[in-house]
Amino acid sequence: MIDPLISLEALSVEYPLGRAMLGQPPVVRALNKVTLDIPRGSFFGLVGESGSGKTTLGRAILCATPISGGRITLHDEHGPLDLRTMTKDQLHAYRRRAQLIFQDPYAALSPRMTVRDIIAEPLQVMGLTKSRADTDARVREIARLCRLNLEHLRRFPHAFSGGQRQRISIARALVCDPDFVVADESVAALDVSIQADILNLLKKLQHELGLTFLFISHDLSVVAHVSDYVAVMYLGTLVEVAAKKELFRQPKHPYTKALLSAIPSLDPDDTGRAQRLTGEIPSPANPPSGCLFHTRCPHVRDRCRADAPKLGKGDGEGRPQVACHFWKELLD
Ligand code: ADP
Ligand code: MG
């Protein structure tokens, strides 16, 4: 059985879309009944096109966005904790142990603070160190782990390249010794040559510090590089969740197949099977009926227009989690 650190049950998040003239106000369903276990100690990849709800999912888990339905549970040493029922003290503790690495290392770092102060700030806000010497020691320790040059701690962030800035962001996220980290498009703003560097650093930190990562990216080839598990999102729902190896060995959802076939380097001999996606992703304010993917699916049938397929909760024993009525028939 999977040992989850975080589990989501039918998690929904809606954003209001202005004011209604009559009746119910219009909403964007950014997350629609998402059920998911994030295994303890795993590098968990979340992939999907822009607007599919990835950032919303990460923010909901970090209690940074209100949820409209469902439940998020943290399984810690004291047992399961429903995040909605946290006391003030529990929320304070949770804010330390669950951290975010920002998307854009240029926007995330205050230009007026030294690198040392940027990394130290969460320690001070949380009141985790007793003296300046204490803080300095912790900053130096985490900077070293993030392969930052200790000489650089006295400088300001503008002196650094994108890759170095992202290391500073990572050090800041890890300085309070969290056990769960959301990395949202953490390499998207970086040159390809630097991306691998940062991904390898995240992977190394995961092992050394025993972290659980939720790694969010619109790019499946980036997710594939580091993840143990992959969840594929489409229009606020999960369409497939699998161990990475299984996902690549035998993708089951037509959307997963389309994402995979868009990665050119994975299968150089593959000529005829590429399934390019046509059409735009529909608006989550006005989603299609039935299977949300049916408007773009090359295998669409009548049932898909009427009936929404369910992903199902994984049993950790090899039963695939795939939200498609016809996945068995469509196996390659
Ligand atoms: P992703 O990270 O996959 O690109 P997001 O979670 O950012 O997706 O967004 C999911 C959907 O919710 C999108 O349609 C987006 O426009 C909408 N959305 C996100 N944040 C807000 C917000 N604060 N207010 C209204 N709509 C939002
Ligand atoms: Mg996003």
Short mmCIF file of C-alpha atoms and ligand atoms in Angstrom, two decimals:
data_model
loop_
_atom_site.label_atom_id
_atom_site.label_comp_id
_atom_site.label_asym_id
_atom_site.label_seq_id
_atom_site.Cartn_x
_atom_site.Cartn_y
_atom_site.Cartn_z
CA MET A 1 0.00 0.00 0.00
CA ILE A 2 1.03 3.58 -0.61
CA ASP A 3 2.10 5.50 2.50
CA PRO A 4 0.82 9.01 1.76
CA LEU A 5 2.16 12.19 3.32
CA ILE A 6 -0.68 14.21 1.82
CA SER A 7 -3.99 12.96 0.51
CA LEU A 8 -6.63 14.84 -1.40
CA GLU A 9 -10.22 13.67 -1.48
CA ALA A 10 -12.61 15.18 -4.03
CA LEU A 11 -10.78 18.48 -3.72
CA SER A 12 -12.49 21.36 -5.53
CA VAL A 13 -11.46 24.99 -5.90
CA GLU A 14 -13.66 27.56 -7.61
CA TYR A 15 -12.78 31.16 -8.36
CA PRO A 16 -15.58 33.70 -8.67
CA LEU A 17 -15.93 35.34 -12.07
CA GLY A 18 -17.35 38.74 -11.28
CA ARG A 19 -20.86 39.36 -9.99
CA ALA A 20 -24.00 37.54 -11.05
CA MET A 21 -26.99 39.54 -12.22
CA LEU A 22 -29.39 36.72 -11.34
CA GLY A 23 -28.98 33.45 -9.44
CA GLN A 24 -25.63 31.77 -8.83
CA PRO A 25 -22.52 33.85 -9.53
CA PRO A 26 -20.42 32.45 -12.37
CA VAL A 27 -17.28 30.56 -11.34
CA VAL A 28 -14.14 29.03 -12.80
CA ARG A 29 -13.80 25.44 -11.67
CA ALA A 30 -10.03 25.41 -11.33
CA LEU A 31 -10.05 22.04 -9.52
CA ASN A 32 -12.91 19.60 -9.91
CA LYS A 33 -13.03 16.78 -7.32
CA VAL A 34 -9.37 15.82 -7.39
CA THR A 35 -8.49 12.68 -5.44
CA LEU A 36 -4.80 11.94 -5.03
CA ASP A 37 -2.24 10.44 -2.63
CA ILE A 38 1.23 11.95 -2.57
CA PRO A 39 3.51 9.21 -1.21
CA ARG A 40 5.86 10.15 1.61
CA GLY A 41 9.41 10.76 0.40
CA SER A 42 8.48 10.77 -3.28
CA PHE A 43 9.25 13.16 -6.07
CA PHE A 44 5.73 13.61 -7.39
CA GLY A 45 5.33 15.22 -10.80
CA LEU A 46 2.20 17.14 -11.79
CA VAL A 47 1.91 17.95 -15.48
CA GLY A 48 -0.69 19.60 -17.70
CA GLU A 49 -1.21 22.50 -20.07
CA SER A 50 -1.32 26.05 -18.82
CA GLY A 51 -4.64 26.75 -17.09
CA SER A 52 -5.25 23.10 -16.12
CA GLY A 53 -5.17 23.90 -12.38
CA LYS A 54 -1.65 22.86 -11.33
CA THR A 55 -0.78 26.04 -9.45
CA THR A 56 -4.20 26.01 -7.78
CA LEU A 57 -3.59 22.45 -6.57
CA GLY A 58 -0.19 23.39 -5.13
CA ARG A 59 -1.58 26.51 -3.46
CA ALA A 60 -4.55 24.63 -2.00
CA ILE A 61 -2.21 22.11 -0.36
CA LEU A 62 -0.16 24.98 1.07
CA CYS A 63 -3.36 26.57 2.45
CA ALA A 64 -2.69 29.56 0.22
CA THR A 65 -6.02 29.39 -1.55
CA PRO A 66 -9.44 28.60 -0.05
CA ILE A 67 -11.01 25.30 -1.07
CA SER A 68 -14.64 25.01 -2.11
CA GLY A 69 -15.10 21.31 -1.45
CA GLY A 70 -13.38 18.10 -0.47
CA ARG A 71 -10.58 17.46 1.96
CA ILE A 72 -6.79 17.70 2.28
CA THR A 73 -5.19 15.45 4.88
CA LEU A 74 -1.65 15.56 6.22
CA HIS A 75 -0.42 12.24 7.60
CA ASP A 76 2.24 13.14 10.12
CA GLU A 77 3.74 11.52 13.19
CA HIS A 78 0.58 12.32 15.17
CA GLY A 79 -1.75 10.66 12.66
CA PRO A 80 -4.05 12.14 10.02
CA LEU A 81 -4.81 15.86 10.22
CA ASP A 82 -7.59 17.49 8.17
CA LEU A 83 -6.07 20.82 7.12
CA ARG A 84 -9.44 22.59 7.44
CA THR A 85 -9.62 21.80 11.13
CA MET A 86 -6.13 22.99 12.08
CA THR A 87 -5.72 25.11 15.19
CA LYS A 88 -3.63 28.29 14.96
CA ASP A 89 -0.62 26.44 16.37
CA GLN A 90 -1.04 23.56 13.94
CA LEU A 91 -1.29 26.01 11.02
CA HIS A 92 1.90 27.74 12.20
CA ALA A 93 3.69 24.39 12.35
CA TYR A 94 2.30 23.44 8.92
CA ARG A 95 3.55 26.70 7.39
CA ARG A 96 7.06 25.70 8.46
CA ARG A 97 6.88 22.17 7.19
CA ALA A 98 5.21 22.85 3.81
CA GLN A 99 7.07 25.27 1.55
CA LEU A 100 6.91 26.71 -1.95
CA ILE A 101 9.72 27.27 -4.42
CA PHE A 102 8.62 30.06 -6.70
CA GLN A 103 8.37 29.96 -10.45
CA ASP A 104 10.31 33.06 -11.33
CA PRO A 105 13.66 33.55 -9.61
CA TYR A 106 13.80 37.11 -10.94
CA ALA A 107 10.54 38.24 -9.37
CA ALA A 108 10.77 36.19 -6.18
CA LEU A 109 13.86 37.76 -4.60
CA SER A 110 13.76 41.22 -3.05
CA PRO A 111 16.39 43.38 -4.80
CA ARG A 112 17.09 45.37 -1.64
CA MET A 113 18.07 42.44 0.57
CA THR A 114 21.36 40.58 0.66
CA VAL A 115 21.31 36.91 -0.21
CA ARG A 116 21.98 36.15 3.46
CA ASP A 117 18.94 38.16 4.57
CA ILE A 118 16.72 36.67 1.88
CA ILE A 119 17.56 33.14 3.02
CA ALA A 120 17.35 34.09 6.72
CA GLU A 121 13.97 35.83 6.55
CA PRO A 122 11.74 32.73 7.00
CA LEU A 123 13.76 31.70 10.07
CA GLN A 124 13.12 35.10 11.62
CA VAL A 125 9.45 35.25 10.63
CA MET A 126 8.90 31.81 12.14
CA GLY A 127 11.07 32.58 15.17
CA LEU A 128 13.13 29.47 14.68
CA THR A 129 16.56 30.76 15.68
CA LYS A 130 17.61 32.35 18.96
CA SER A 131 20.48 34.59 17.91
CA ARG A 132 22.13 36.12 14.89
CA ALA A 133 24.93 33.58 15.17
CA ASP A 134 22.34 30.81 15.21
CA THR A 135 20.66 32.22 12.09
CA ASP A 136 24.00 32.65 10.31
CA ALA A 137 24.97 29.08 11.04
CA ARG A 138 21.71 27.75 9.61
CA VAL A 139 21.92 30.01 6.54
CA ARG A 140 25.45 28.84 5.82
CA GLU A 141 24.46 25.22 6.27
CA ILE A 142 21.56 25.39 3.81
CA ALA A 143 23.55 27.57 1.36
CA ARG A 144 26.25 24.92 1.29
CA LEU A 145 23.68 22.18 0.65
CA CYS A 146 22.26 24.25 -2.23
CA ARG A 147 25.78 24.63 -3.64
CA LEU A 148 25.86 28.39 -3.17
CA ASN A 149 29.20 30.09 -2.78
CA LEU A 150 29.31 31.38 0.82
CA GLU A 151 31.12 34.51 -0.40
CA HIS A 152 27.94 35.40 -2.25
CA LEU A 153 25.82 35.68 0.89
CA ARG A 154 26.82 39.32 1.30
CA ARG A 155 25.78 40.31 -2.21
CA PHE A 156 22.44 41.39 -3.66
CA PRO A 157 20.43 39.12 -5.98
CA HIS A 158 20.84 41.27 -9.10
CA ALA A 159 24.47 40.14 -9.23
CA PHE A 160 23.41 36.60 -10.08
CA SER A 161 22.33 34.53 -13.06
CA GLY A 162 18.94 32.79 -13.24
CA GLY A 163 20.35 29.46 -12.10
CA GLN A 164 22.08 31.01 -9.07
CA ARG A 165 18.95 32.93 -8.17
CA GLN A 166 16.94 29.75 -8.28
CA ARG A 167 19.45 28.17 -5.86
CA ILE A 168 18.86 31.14 -3.55
CA SER A 169 15.08 30.59 -3.81
CA ILE A 170 15.56 26.91 -3.04
CA ALA A 171 17.76 27.68 -0.01
CA ARG A 172 15.11 30.10 1.26
CA ALA A 173 12.39 27.47 0.88
CA LEU A 174 14.43 24.83 2.69
CA VAL A 175 15.99 26.88 5.47
CA CYS A 176 13.15 26.09 7.93
CA ASP A 177 13.68 22.36 7.39
CA PRO A 178 10.34 21.54 5.74
CA ASP A 179 9.31 18.00 4.84
CA PHE A 180 7.00 18.89 1.95
CA VAL A 181 7.96 21.22 -0.89
CA VAL A 182 5.91 22.45 -3.84
CA ALA A 183 8.14 23.40 -6.76
CA ASP A 184 5.91 25.26 -9.23
CA GLU A 185 7.47 25.63 -12.70
CA SER A 186 10.78 26.00 -10.89
CA VAL A 187 12.91 25.61 -13.98
CA ALA A 188 10.55 27.05 -16.62
CA ALA A 189 12.28 30.45 -16.65
CA LEU A 190 15.77 28.97 -17.00
CA ASP A 191 17.94 28.07 -19.97
CA VAL A 192 17.79 24.40 -20.87
CA SER A 193 21.43 23.90 -19.88
CA ILE A 194 20.71 25.26 -16.39
CA GLN A 195 17.45 23.34 -16.00
CA ALA A 196 19.16 19.97 -15.65
CA ASP A 197 21.48 21.45 -13.06
CA ILE A 198 18.60 22.67 -10.90
CA LEU A 199 16.63 19.44 -11.36
CA ASN A 200 19.64 17.42 -10.23
CA LEU A 201 20.03 19.69 -7.23
CA LEU A 202 16.37 19.23 -6.25
CA LYS A 203 16.72 15.48 -6.59
CA LYS A 204 19.89 15.46 -4.49
CA LEU A 205 18.22 17.58 -1.80
CA GLN A 206 15.21 15.28 -1.79
CA HIS A 207 17.46 12.31 -0.98
CA GLU A 208 19.69 14.08 1.51
CA LEU A 209 16.89 15.77 3.44
CA GLY A 210 14.18 13.11 3.04
CA LEU A 211 11.81 15.58 1.37
CA THR A 212 8.52 14.95 -0.39
CA PHE A 213 8.27 17.06 -3.54
CA LEU A 214 5.26 18.11 -5.55
CA PHE A 215 6.97 19.11 -8.77
CA ILE A 216 4.73 21.09 -11.11
CA SER A 217 5.50 21.66 -14.77
CA HIS A 218 3.70 22.15 -18.06
CA ASP A 219 6.54 20.18 -19.68
CA LEU A 220 6.36 16.40 -19.42
CA SER A 221 9.99 15.97 -20.46
CA VAL A 222 11.05 18.05 -17.43
CA VAL A 223 8.75 16.07 -15.12
CA ALA A 224 10.06 12.81 -16.56
CA HIS A 225 13.62 13.75 -15.70
CA VAL A 226 13.09 13.67 -11.94
CA SER A 227 9.73 12.25 -10.87
CA ASP A 228 8.95 8.92 -9.22
CA TYR A 229 5.23 9.35 -9.93
CA VAL A 230 3.38 11.47 -12.46
CA ALA A 231 -0.15 12.87 -12.31
CA VAL A 232 -1.56 14.30 -15.54
CA MET A 233 -4.06 17.17 -15.24
CA TYR A 234 -6.61 18.36 -17.73
CA LEU A 235 -9.12 21.15 -17.07
CA GLY A 236 -9.01 20.83 -13.30
CA THR A 237 -9.21 17.04 -13.19
CA LEU A 238 -6.65 14.24 -13.09
CA VAL A 239 -6.79 12.02 -16.15
CA GLU A 240 -3.99 9.60 -15.25
CA VAL A 241 -1.75 8.89 -12.26
CA ALA A 242 1.06 6.34 -12.46
CA ALA A 243 4.58 5.49 -11.45
CA LYS A 244 6.79 7.29 -13.96
CA LYS A 245 8.19 4.08 -15.44
CA GLU A 246 4.71 2.69 -16.00
CA LEU A 247 3.50 5.96 -17.51
CA PHE A 248 6.29 5.87 -20.05
CA ARG A 249 6.13 2.13 -20.65
CA GLN A 250 2.40 2.15 -21.31
CA PRO A 251 0.54 5.47 -21.19
CA LYS A 252 -3.18 4.77 -20.99
CA HIS A 253 -5.09 8.02 -21.35
CA PRO A 254 -5.29 9.53 -24.86
CA TYR A 255 -4.19 12.88 -23.40
CA THR A 256 -1.12 11.33 -21.76
CA LYS A 257 -0.30 9.65 -25.06
CA ALA A 258 -0.56 12.97 -26.86
CA LEU A 259 1.72 14.68 -24.33
CA LEU A 260 4.25 11.87 -24.62
CA SER A 261 4.25 11.84 -28.39
CA ALA A 262 5.02 15.57 -28.33
CA ILE A 263 8.41 14.80 -26.71
CA PRO A 264 10.60 14.24 -29.75
CA SER A 265 13.69 12.79 -28.10
CA LEU A 266 12.00 9.94 -26.26
CA ASP A 267 11.34 7.64 -29.16
CA PRO A 268 13.46 8.45 -32.19
CA ASP A 269 12.14 5.45 -34.16
CA ASP A 270 8.55 6.52 -33.68
CA THR A 271 7.28 7.86 -36.95
CA GLY A 272 3.57 7.18 -37.44
CA ARG A 273 2.18 7.09 -33.93
CA ALA A 274 2.56 10.71 -32.93
CA GLN A 275 -0.82 12.06 -31.84
CA ARG A 276 -0.79 15.80 -32.12
CA LEU A 277 -3.42 17.55 -30.08
CA THR A 278 -5.72 19.72 -32.06
CA GLY A 279 -7.80 22.57 -30.80
CA GLU A 280 -7.54 24.81 -27.78
CA ILE A 281 -7.98 23.72 -24.20
CA PRO A 282 -11.63 24.64 -23.36
CA SER A 283 -12.33 27.27 -20.72
CA PRO A 284 -12.78 25.91 -17.17
CA ALA A 285 -15.57 28.50 -16.81
CA ASN A 286 -17.50 26.65 -19.50
CA PRO A 287 -16.25 23.05 -19.55
CA PRO A 288 -17.51 20.42 -22.03
CA SER A 289 -20.07 17.80 -20.99
CA GLY A 290 -19.09 14.21 -20.23
CA CYS A 291 -15.37 13.52 -20.51
CA LEU A 292 -13.67 16.92 -20.36
CA PHE A 293 -11.15 15.77 -22.97
CA HIS A 294 -13.73 14.64 -25.53
CA THR A 295 -13.53 17.81 -27.63
CA ARG A 296 -9.87 17.07 -28.43
CA CYS A 297 -9.72 13.29 -28.20
CA PRO A 298 -8.90 11.41 -31.43
CA HIS A 299 -10.89 8.40 -30.12
CA VAL A 300 -14.07 10.19 -29.01
CA ARG A 301 -17.34 8.18 -29.04
CA ASP A 302 -20.93 8.99 -28.08
CA ARG A 303 -20.55 7.81 -24.51
CA CYS A 304 -17.66 10.27 -23.97
CA ARG A 305 -19.92 13.24 -24.69
CA ALA A 306 -22.48 12.16 -22.09
CA ASP A 307 -20.64 10.34 -19.34
CA ALA A 308 -17.72 11.62 -17.26
CA PRO A 309 -15.19 8.81 -16.66
CA LYS A 310 -13.78 8.47 -13.12
CA LEU A 311 -10.11 8.18 -12.24
CA GLY A 312 -10.74 6.03 -9.19
CA LYS A 313 -8.60 5.87 -6.07
CA GLY A 314 -5.40 3.91 -6.56
CA ASP A 315 -5.08 0.79 -4.46
CA GLY A 316 -1.28 0.82 -4.71
CA GLU A 317 -1.42 -2.69 -6.15
CA GLY A 318 -1.06 -2.00 -9.79
CA ARG A 319 -4.64 -1.19 -10.75
CA PRO A 320 -4.17 1.74 -13.11
CA GLN A 321 -5.65 5.14 -12.36
CA VAL A 322 -6.95 6.40 -15.66
CA ALA A 323 -10.07 8.46 -16.36
CA CYS A 324 -11.08 7.07 -19.75
CA HIS A 325 -14.00 4.76 -20.60
CA PHE A 326 -12.07 3.03 -23.35
CA TRP A 327 -8.46 2.92 -22.18
CA LYS A 328 -8.29 -0.89 -22.32
CA GLU A 329 -9.34 -0.97 -25.96
CA LEU A 330 -6.88 1.77 -26.81
CA LEU A 331 -3.77 0.08 -25.40
CA ASP A 332 -0.91 0.00 -27.91
P1 ADP B 1 -1.96 26.22 -14.20
O1 ADP B 1 -1.04 26.44 -13.04
O2 ADP B 1 -2.10 24.78 -14.58
O3 ADP B 1 -1.61 27.05 -15.38
P2 ADP B 1 -3.94 27.62 -12.58
O4 ADP B 1 -4.14 26.81 -11.35
O5 ADP B 1 -3.08 28.81 -12.47
O6 ADP B 1 -3.44 26.65 -13.76
O7 ADP B 1 -5.36 28.11 -13.12
C1 ADP B 1 -6.46 27.23 -13.30
C2 ADP B 1 -7.64 28.04 -13.81
O8 ADP B 1 -8.08 28.94 -12.78
C3 ADP B 1 -7.32 28.92 -15.01
O9 ADP B 1 -8.46 28.95 -15.85
C4 ADP B 1 -7.07 30.27 -14.42
O10 ADP B 1 -7.39 31.29 -15.34
C5 ADP B 1 -8.03 30.28 -13.24
N1 ADP B 1 -7.51 31.09 -12.12
C6 ADP B 1 -6.33 30.91 -11.46
N2 ADP B 1 -6.19 31.78 -10.46
C7 ADP B 1 -7.31 32.56 -10.47
C8 ADP B 1 -7.80 33.65 -9.67
N3 ADP B 1 -7.09 34.12 -8.64
N4 ADP B 1 -9.00 34.19 -9.99
C9 ADP B 1 -9.74 33.71 -11.01
N5 ADP B 1 -9.36 32.69 -11.80
C10 ADP B 1 -8.17 32.11 -11.54
MG MG B 2 0.73 27.52 -12.94
#
